[in-house]
Coordinates of C-alpha atoms and ligand atoms in Angstrom, one line a residue:
M1 CA 0.0 0.1 -0.1
N2 CA 1.4 3.5 -1.0
E3 CA 1.6 6.0 1.8
A4 CA 1.7 9.5 1.5
S5 CA 4.9 11.5 2.5
P6 CA 6.0 15.1 2.8
V7 CA 7.7 16.8 0.0
Y8 CA 11.6 17.0 1.1
D9 CA 14.0 19.6 0.0
V10 CA 16.3 16.5 -0.8
I11 CA 16.4 13.0 -1.1
V12 CA 19.7 11.3 -1.1
V13 CA 19.5 7.9 -3.1
G14 CA 22.2 5.5 -2.0
G15 CA 24.2 5.0 1.3
G16 CA 27.9 4.3 0.3
P17 CA 30.2 6.7 1.8
A18 CA 29.3 9.5 -0.5
G19 CA 25.7 9.3 -0.1
L20 CA 25.9 8.9 3.8
T21 CA 28.3 12.2 3.8
A22 CA 25.9 14.1 1.6
A23 CA 22.8 13.0 3.8
I24 CA 24.6 14.1 6.7
A25 CA 25.9 17.4 5.4
L26 CA 22.4 18.5 3.9
A27 CA 20.6 17.5 7.1
E28 CA 23.1 19.7 8.9
T29 CA 22.0 22.9 6.7
G30 CA 18.6 22.5 8.2
A31 CA 17.2 21.2 4.7
S32 CA 14.6 18.6 5.5
A33 CA 16.4 15.6 4.1
A34 CA 15.8 11.9 3.2
L35 CA 18.0 9.0 3.0
L36 CA 17.0 6.2 0.9
A37 CA 19.5 3.7 1.5
R38 CA 19.5 -0.3 2.8
L39 CA 21.0 -0.7 6.4
A40 CA 23.3 -3.4 5.4
P41 CA 26.8 -4.4 6.8
Y42 CA 29.3 -3.2 4.4
A43 CA 30.2 -5.7 1.8
D44 CA 33.9 -6.0 1.3
N45 CA 37.3 -5.8 3.0
R46 CA 38.4 -2.5 1.1
T47 CA 40.2 0.4 2.9
T48 CA 40.2 3.9 1.7
A49 CA 43.2 6.1 1.9
L50 CA 41.7 9.8 2.8
L51 CA 43.5 12.6 1.8
G52 CA 43.6 16.1 4.0
A53 CA 40.6 17.6 2.5
S54 CA 38.4 14.5 3.0
T55 CA 39.2 14.2 6.4
D56 CA 38.7 18.0 7.1
L57 CA 35.3 17.3 5.9
L58 CA 34.6 14.3 8.0
E59 CA 35.6 16.3 11.1
R60 CA 33.5 19.4 10.3
L61 CA 30.6 17.0 10.0
D62 CA 31.6 15.5 13.8
V63 CA 32.2 12.1 12.0
W64 CA 36.2 11.7 12.2
R65 CA 36.5 11.9 15.6
R66 CA 34.4 8.3 15.8
C67 CA 37.0 6.5 13.7
R68 CA 40.3 8.4 13.7
D69 CA 41.8 5.9 16.4
Q70 CA 41.3 3.1 13.7
A71 CA 43.2 4.6 11.3
A72 CA 46.8 5.1 10.0
A73 CA 48.5 8.3 9.1
L74 CA 50.0 8.3 5.8
Q75 CA 53.4 10.4 6.0
T76 CA 55.4 9.0 3.1
M77 CA 54.0 8.2 -0.2
R78 CA 57.1 6.2 -2.5
L79 CA 56.6 5.6 -6.0
V80 CA 59.0 2.7 -7.3
D81 CA 59.3 1.7 -10.9
D82 CA 59.0 -2.1 -11.0
T83 CA 58.8 -2.5 -14.8
G84 CA 61.8 -4.1 -15.3
R85 CA 62.0 -2.1 -18.5
L86 CA 65.4 -0.5 -20.1
I87 CA 64.1 3.1 -19.3
R88 CA 62.6 3.1 -16.1
A89 CA 61.8 6.1 -13.6
P90 CA 63.9 6.8 -10.6
E91 CA 62.1 6.0 -7.2
V92 CA 60.0 9.4 -6.2
R93 CA 59.2 10.0 -2.6
F94 CA 56.9 12.5 -1.3
S95 CA 57.0 13.5 2.4
S96 CA 54.4 15.4 4.1
D97 CA 56.6 17.5 6.2
E98 CA 57.9 18.9 2.8
I99 CA 54.8 21.0 2.4
G100 CA 54.4 21.6 6.2
L101 CA 51.7 18.9 7.1
E102 CA 52.1 16.0 9.7
Q103 CA 50.5 13.7 7.1
F104 CA 49.2 13.4 4.1
G105 CA 45.8 11.9 5.3
Y106 CA 44.8 8.5 6.8
N107 CA 44.0 4.7 5.5
I108 CA 40.9 3.4 7.0
D109 CA 38.9 0.6 6.9
N110 CA 35.8 1.2 4.7
R111 CA 33.8 -0.7 7.7
T112 CA 35.0 1.3 10.2
L113 CA 34.0 4.5 8.2
M114 CA 30.6 3.5 7.2
T115 CA 29.9 2.8 10.9
A116 CA 30.9 6.1 12.4
L117 CA 29.1 7.6 9.4
E118 CA 26.2 5.8 10.2
A119 CA 26.2 6.5 13.6
R120 CA 26.3 10.4 13.1
A121 CA 23.3 9.9 10.4
A122 CA 21.3 8.4 13.2
E123 CA 21.6 11.4 15.2
L124 CA 20.2 13.7 12.9
S125 CA 16.8 14.8 13.5
S126 CA 16.2 16.6 10.2
L127 CA 17.3 13.5 8.5
T128 CA 14.7 10.8 7.7
R129 CA 16.3 7.2 6.8
Y130 CA 14.3 4.7 4.7
D131 CA 15.7 1.5 4.9
D132 CA 15.0 0.9 1.4
E133 CA 15.7 1.1 -2.3
A134 CA 14.5 3.2 -5.2
A135 CA 12.5 1.4 -7.6
A136 CA 11.6 4.1 -9.8
I137 CA 12.7 8.0 -10.0
D138 CA 10.4 10.3 -11.9
P139 CA 11.8 14.1 -12.3
Q140 CA 9.1 16.5 -12.9
D141 CA 8.8 20.4 -13.4
A142 CA 8.5 21.1 -9.6
V143 CA 9.6 17.9 -7.5
V144 CA 11.3 14.3 -8.4
S145 CA 9.0 11.3 -7.5
V146 CA 10.7 8.2 -6.1
Q147 CA 9.0 4.9 -5.7
T148 CA 10.6 2.8 -3.2
R149 CA 10.7 -1.3 -3.6
G150 CA 8.9 -1.5 -0.3
G151 CA 5.9 0.7 -2.3
Q152 CA 6.3 4.0 -0.6
S153 CA 6.0 7.3 -2.6
L154 CA 8.6 10.0 -1.8
S155 CA 9.1 13.4 -3.4
A156 CA 11.6 16.1 -3.2
R157 CA 12.7 19.5 -4.9
L158 CA 16.2 17.9 -5.5
V159 CA 17.6 14.5 -5.5
V160 CA 21.3 13.6 -4.9
G161 CA 22.3 10.5 -6.8
A162 CA 24.8 8.7 -4.8
D163 CA 23.9 5.3 -5.8
G164 CA 27.1 4.4 -7.4
R165 CA 28.2 3.0 -11.0
Q166 CA 24.8 1.5 -12.4
S167 CA 23.2 4.9 -10.6
L168 CA 19.2 4.9 -11.4
S169 CA 18.9 8.7 -10.6
R170 CA 21.5 9.2 -13.5
K171 CA 19.2 7.3 -15.8
A172 CA 16.2 8.8 -14.6
A173 CA 17.6 12.5 -15.1
G174 CA 18.7 11.4 -18.4
I175 CA 22.6 11.6 -18.0
D176 CA 24.7 9.4 -20.6
V177 CA 27.7 8.1 -19.3
M178 CA 31.0 7.1 -21.0
R179 CA 32.4 3.9 -20.1
R180 CA 35.8 2.4 -20.8
D181 CA 36.4 -1.0 -19.7
L182 CA 40.2 -1.2 -18.7
H183 CA 40.7 -4.8 -19.0
Q184 CA 42.6 -4.8 -15.5
S185 CA 41.0 -5.7 -12.3
A186 CA 42.3 -4.8 -8.6
L187 CA 42.7 -7.7 -6.3
T188 CA 42.2 -6.2 -2.7
F189 CA 43.2 -7.9 0.6
N190 CA 44.9 -7.1 4.2
I191 CA 48.4 -8.2 5.4
R192 CA 50.3 -8.6 8.6
H193 CA 54.1 -8.2 8.3
S194 CA 57.3 -8.5 10.2
R195 CA 59.0 -5.3 9.5
A196 CA 57.3 -1.7 10.5
H197 CA 55.8 0.3 7.7
R198 CA 56.7 3.5 9.5
N199 CA 53.5 5.2 7.6
I200 CA 55.2 4.8 4.4
S201 CA 52.9 3.9 1.6
T202 CA 54.4 2.3 -1.3
E203 CA 53.2 2.0 -4.8
F204 CA 55.1 -0.5 -7.5
H205 CA 54.7 0.3 -10.9
T206 CA 54.4 -3.0 -12.9
P207 CA 53.9 -3.4 -16.5
R208 CA 50.2 -4.8 -15.9
G209 CA 49.4 -1.9 -13.2
P210 CA 50.4 -0.5 -9.6
C211 CA 50.5 -2.7 -6.5
V212 CA 50.3 -0.4 -3.4
F213 CA 50.9 -1.6 0.2
V214 CA 49.3 1.2 2.6
P215 CA 49.7 1.3 6.1
L216 CA 47.1 0.2 8.7
P217 CA 47.6 0.6 12.4
G218 CA 49.9 -1.5 13.9
S219 CA 52.0 -4.0 11.8
R220 CA 49.4 -4.2 8.8
C221 CA 49.0 -2.7 5.3
S222 CA 46.1 -3.2 3.1
V223 CA 47.2 -4.3 -0.5
V224 CA 45.6 -3.1 -3.8
W225 CA 47.0 -5.1 -6.5
V226 CA 46.2 -4.2 -10.2
S227 CA 47.0 -6.4 -12.8
A228 CA 45.6 -7.8 -16.2
T229 CA 42.2 -9.5 -15.3
K230 CA 43.6 -13.0 -16.3
E231 CA 46.6 -12.5 -13.9
A232 CA 44.4 -11.0 -10.9
Q233 CA 42.0 -13.9 -11.1
R234 CA 45.0 -16.2 -10.9
L235 CA 46.3 -14.4 -7.8
M236 CA 42.9 -14.4 -6.4
A237 CA 42.7 -18.3 -6.8
L238 CA 46.0 -18.8 -4.9
D239 CA 45.5 -20.2 -1.4
D240 CA 46.9 -17.9 1.6
A241 CA 50.4 -19.2 1.7
E242 CA 50.8 -18.7 -1.8
L243 CA 49.2 -15.1 -1.9
S244 CA 51.7 -14.3 1.0
E245 CA 54.2 -15.4 -0.8
A246 CA 53.5 -13.7 -3.9
A247 CA 52.8 -10.2 -2.3
E248 CA 56.0 -10.5 -0.5
K249 CA 57.9 -10.9 -3.7
Q250 CA 56.2 -8.3 -5.3
S251 CA 56.9 -5.8 -2.4
H252 CA 60.7 -6.9 -2.7
S253 CA 60.2 -7.9 1.3
I254 CA 60.6 -4.1 2.3
L255 CA 57.9 -5.1 4.9
G256 CA 59.6 -8.5 5.7
R257 CA 57.7 -11.7 6.3
I258 CA 53.9 -11.3 4.9
N259 CA 51.1 -13.2 6.4
V260 CA 47.6 -12.3 4.1
E261 CA 44.5 -12.1 6.2
P262 CA 41.5 -14.0 5.4
R263 CA 39.0 -12.4 2.7
R264 CA 39.9 -10.9 -0.4
N265 CA 38.0 -9.1 -3.2
L266 CA 38.2 -8.5 -6.9
F267 CA 37.1 -5.5 -8.8
P268 CA 37.1 -5.2 -12.8
L269 CA 38.3 -1.6 -13.4
T270 CA 36.7 1.0 -15.8
I271 CA 36.9 4.8 -16.3
E272 CA 33.1 6.1 -16.4
S273 CA 32.5 9.9 -16.8
P274 CA 29.0 11.3 -17.4
G275 CA 27.9 14.0 -19.8
Q276 CA 26.8 16.1 -16.8
F277 CA 26.9 16.3 -13.2
A278 CA 23.4 17.5 -12.6
S279 CA 20.3 17.5 -14.6
H280 CA 16.3 17.3 -14.2
R281 CA 16.3 18.2 -10.3
T282 CA 19.4 15.6 -9.8
A283 CA 22.9 16.2 -8.8
L284 CA 25.2 13.1 -8.9
V285 CA 28.1 12.5 -6.1
G286 CA 30.6 9.9 -5.7
E287 CA 30.8 6.9 -8.2
S288 CA 27.5 7.7 -10.0
A289 CA 29.5 10.8 -11.0
H290 CA 33.1 9.4 -11.9
V291 CA 34.8 5.8 -11.7
L292 CA 38.3 5.6 -11.7
P293 CA 41.0 3.1 -11.3
P294 CA 42.4 3.1 -8.0
I295 CA 45.6 5.0 -8.4
G296 CA 46.6 8.0 -6.4
A297 CA 43.7 7.9 -4.0
Q298 CA 41.2 9.8 -6.1
G299 CA 38.1 7.7 -5.5
L300 CA 36.4 8.8 -2.7
N301 CA 38.7 11.8 -2.6
M302 CA 36.8 13.1 -5.5
G303 CA 33.5 12.1 -4.0
L304 CA 33.8 13.8 -0.7
P305 CA 34.3 17.3 -2.8
D306 CA 31.1 16.7 -5.0
D307 CA 29.3 16.4 -1.6
D308 CA 31.2 19.6 0.1
D309 CA 30.6 21.6 -3.0
N310 CA 27.0 20.4 -3.6
V311 CA 26.0 21.1 0.2
D312 CA 27.5 24.7 -0.2
I313 CA 25.6 25.4 -3.1
V314 CA 22.4 23.9 -1.9
G315 CA 22.7 25.2 1.6
H316 CA 23.7 28.8 0.3
A317 CA 20.6 28.8 -2.2
M318 CA 18.1 27.7 0.2
S319 CA 19.5 30.3 2.6
L320 CA 18.0 32.6 0.0
G321 CA 14.8 31.1 -0.8
E322 CA 15.8 29.7 -3.8
D323 CA 14.6 26.2 -4.9
P324 CA 17.5 23.7 -4.5
G325 CA 16.7 21.7 -7.7
S326 CA 16.3 24.7 -10.2
P327 CA 18.1 24.8 -13.2
Q328 CA 20.3 27.6 -12.0
V329 CA 21.4 25.9 -8.9
L330 CA 22.3 22.6 -10.8
A331 CA 24.3 24.7 -12.9
R332 CA 26.3 26.2 -10.3
Y333 CA 26.9 22.7 -9.3
Q334 CA 28.0 21.6 -12.6
T335 CA 30.6 24.5 -13.0
A336 CA 31.9 23.9 -9.5
R337 CA 32.8 20.1 -10.0
R338 CA 33.4 20.0 -13.9
S339 CA 37.0 21.1 -14.3
D340 CA 38.4 19.3 -11.0
V341 CA 37.0 16.3 -11.9
A342 CA 38.3 16.3 -15.5
S343 CA 41.6 17.2 -14.6
R344 CA 42.1 14.4 -12.0
M345 CA 40.6 11.8 -14.6
F346 CA 42.9 13.1 -17.2
A347 CA 46.1 12.8 -15.0
I348 CA 45.1 9.0 -13.6
D349 CA 44.0 7.8 -16.9
I350 CA 47.6 9.2 -18.5
A351 CA 49.3 7.8 -15.3
N352 CA 47.7 4.2 -15.8
R353 CA 48.3 4.5 -19.8
S354 CA 51.8 5.2 -19.5
L355 CA 52.5 2.6 -17.1
L356 CA 50.9 0.2 -19.3
S357 CA 52.4 1.3 -22.7
D358 CA 54.9 -0.9 -24.6
F359 CA 55.8 2.5 -26.6
L360 CA 59.3 3.6 -26.2
P361 CA 58.6 7.3 -26.5
M362 CA 56.1 6.9 -23.9
Q363 CA 57.9 5.1 -21.6
S364 CA 60.6 8.0 -21.7
L365 CA 58.4 10.7 -21.1
R366 CA 57.0 8.8 -18.3
A367 CA 60.5 8.5 -16.8
A368 CA 61.3 12.0 -17.7
G369 CA 58.2 13.3 -15.7
L370 CA 59.0 11.2 -12.7
H371 CA 62.7 12.1 -12.5
L372 CA 61.8 15.8 -12.6
I373 CA 59.2 15.6 -10.0
G374 CA 61.7 13.6 -8.0
S375 CA 64.8 15.8 -8.3
F376 CA 62.9 19.2 -8.5
G377 CA 61.8 20.4 -5.1
P378 CA 59.2 23.2 -6.1
L379 CA 57.9 20.9 -9.0
R380 CA 57.3 18.0 -6.4
R381 CA 55.7 20.3 -3.8
L382 CA 53.2 21.5 -6.5
A383 CA 52.6 17.8 -7.4
M384 CA 52.0 17.0 -3.7
R385 CA 49.6 20.2 -3.3
E386 CA 47.5 19.7 -6.5
G387 CA 47.2 16.0 -5.3
L388 CA 45.8 17.0 -2.2
A389 CA 43.3 19.9 -3.3
P390 CA 43.2 22.1 -6.6
S391 CA 45.1 25.2 -6.1
W392 CA 42.1 27.4 -7.1
K393 CA 40.2 25.8 -3.9
R394 CA 43.1 26.4 -1.2
V395 CA 42.8 29.1 1.2
G396 CA 46.2 31.0 2.5
Ligands
FAD401 C1 40.2 -1.4 -4.9 C2 39.6 0.1 -4.9 C3 40.5 0.6 -3.8 C4 40.3 1.9 -3.7 N1 40.8 2.7 -2.7 C5 40.4 3.8 -2.8 C6 41.4 5.0 -1.8 O1 42.4 4.4 -1.3 N2 41.0 6.2 -1.9 C7 39.8 6.7 -2.3 O2 39.5 7.8 -2.3 N3 38.9 5.8 -3.1 C8 39.1 4.6 -3.3 N4 38.8 3.6 -4.0 C9 37.4 4.3 -4.6 C10 36.1 4.4 -3.7 O3 36.1 2.8 -2.8 C11 35.0 4.7 -4.2 O4 35.1 6.4 -4.8 C12 34.0 4.9 -3.1 O5 33.7 3.8 -2.3 C13 32.4 5.5 -3.9 O6 31.5 5.4 -3.0 P1 30.1 5.8 -3.6 O7 29.6 6.1 -2.1 O8 29.8 7.1 -4.4 O9 29.5 4.7 -4.2 P2 29.3 3.2 -3.8 O10 30.1 2.8 -2.1 O11 28.9 2.1 -4.5 O12 27.6 3.3 -2.9 C14 26.7 3.2 -3.5 C15 25.4 2.7 -2.9 O13 24.0 3.0 -3.7 C16 23.3 1.8 -3.5 N5 22.4 1.8 -4.4 C17 22.4 1.7 -5.9 N6 21.3 1.4 -6.2 C18 20.5 2.0 -5.5 C19 19.0 2.2 -5.5 N7 18.2 2.3 -6.7 N8 18.5 2.8 -4.3 C20 19.1 2.9 -3.2 N9 20.5 2.7 -3.1 C21 21.1 2.2 -4.1 C22 24.3 0.9 -3.1 O14 23.6 -0.7 -2.6 C23 25.6 1.3 -2.4 O15 25.5 1.2 -1.1 C24 39.1 2.7 -4.4 C25 38.2 1.8 -5.3 C26 38.5 0.3 -5.5 C27 37.6 -0.6 -6.4

């Protein structure tokens, strides 16, 4: 049976990290907000390297204090050319103290982060939770109507589409997406190791993709190992002892003896970008708006700025009495996100392609670029700052 419901200012569809953050931030502006998302345990063992701007946002939303003790600081990032090719790049080391920071960010288990987000969301009286999914979304002139799988009808002046890669809200808003299969997959698992990681994240660049060891609290790291899909499937099928040995070999034993922990996951990699970030009373955030291979920790670190910009624009519009889903407000969001997302997607795509390329001039260019960054302090510091936040967004 359909139940009537009030018209919300905003409905957030999807309760991954981008959706939960959007819902908390929007509810905090005083907007009447609904979150339409299943309350379910987080499904995989991934961790997220959150850079400074992301933890700043989580701090402002009173989320970070609930999980920071379970995160490991990332103070140094090492890039190691492990291609074994004739033309190899020198090792590049980025240290946070070079740009006056104690750390670039933190690596945290996604389950821990999600628990902290859920706890904060549950405290907000202006946020109504629907433990359900959107079955149909219909943008109209004055509102967007949302039909849930459980049979409820909801409506709002704005829908925030945080429903990930197969986004129904994106489809309902008529936004096309460009999708490129990379024929690579990422194997994720966590390890215990005998040598201290000293808060150094090390990324080995192999001819099949990067393999990164990212510190976790104690003598543990999370591993994201990107390879051609067949090779990733082979690694996935190894038993624990075999995978431990393979990881130790790939890490050149820098972490000493490695023991893999139970549970691993495999993610096929794509690059996805939509034609627009907003249309028809719908604004996209997180992976409904951009999907990247896991290089340079730019995934959720691009999704949280979507939330940050969206809440700034929507909150400001509502304080002036504007309609949060109007074409003018959506156009402001589109302008705010377009260049940042496009430039980061371009950089990550080029970094990945240059690694896989057998084309000698491309390999030389990559080696020369990394050599320049590694040996020229001002350029290295610029790369670090741009990696953390685009220059036009930084204050001071
Ligand atoms: C191997 C790997 C490593 C990564 N490492 C990092 C990293 O170190 N740093 C980083 O910043 N990023 C990283 N990323 C990227 C990061 O994980 C993603 O950007 C992030 O999880 C996306 O969050 P999201 O909330 O946008 O999407 P999701 O987490 O996919 O959430 C979408 C949610 O919407 C729900 N949903 C879908 N359809 C509906 C519907 N119709 N109604 C209601 N709900 C719906 C889904 O069930 C899901 O819960 C990594 C990614 C991979 C694959």
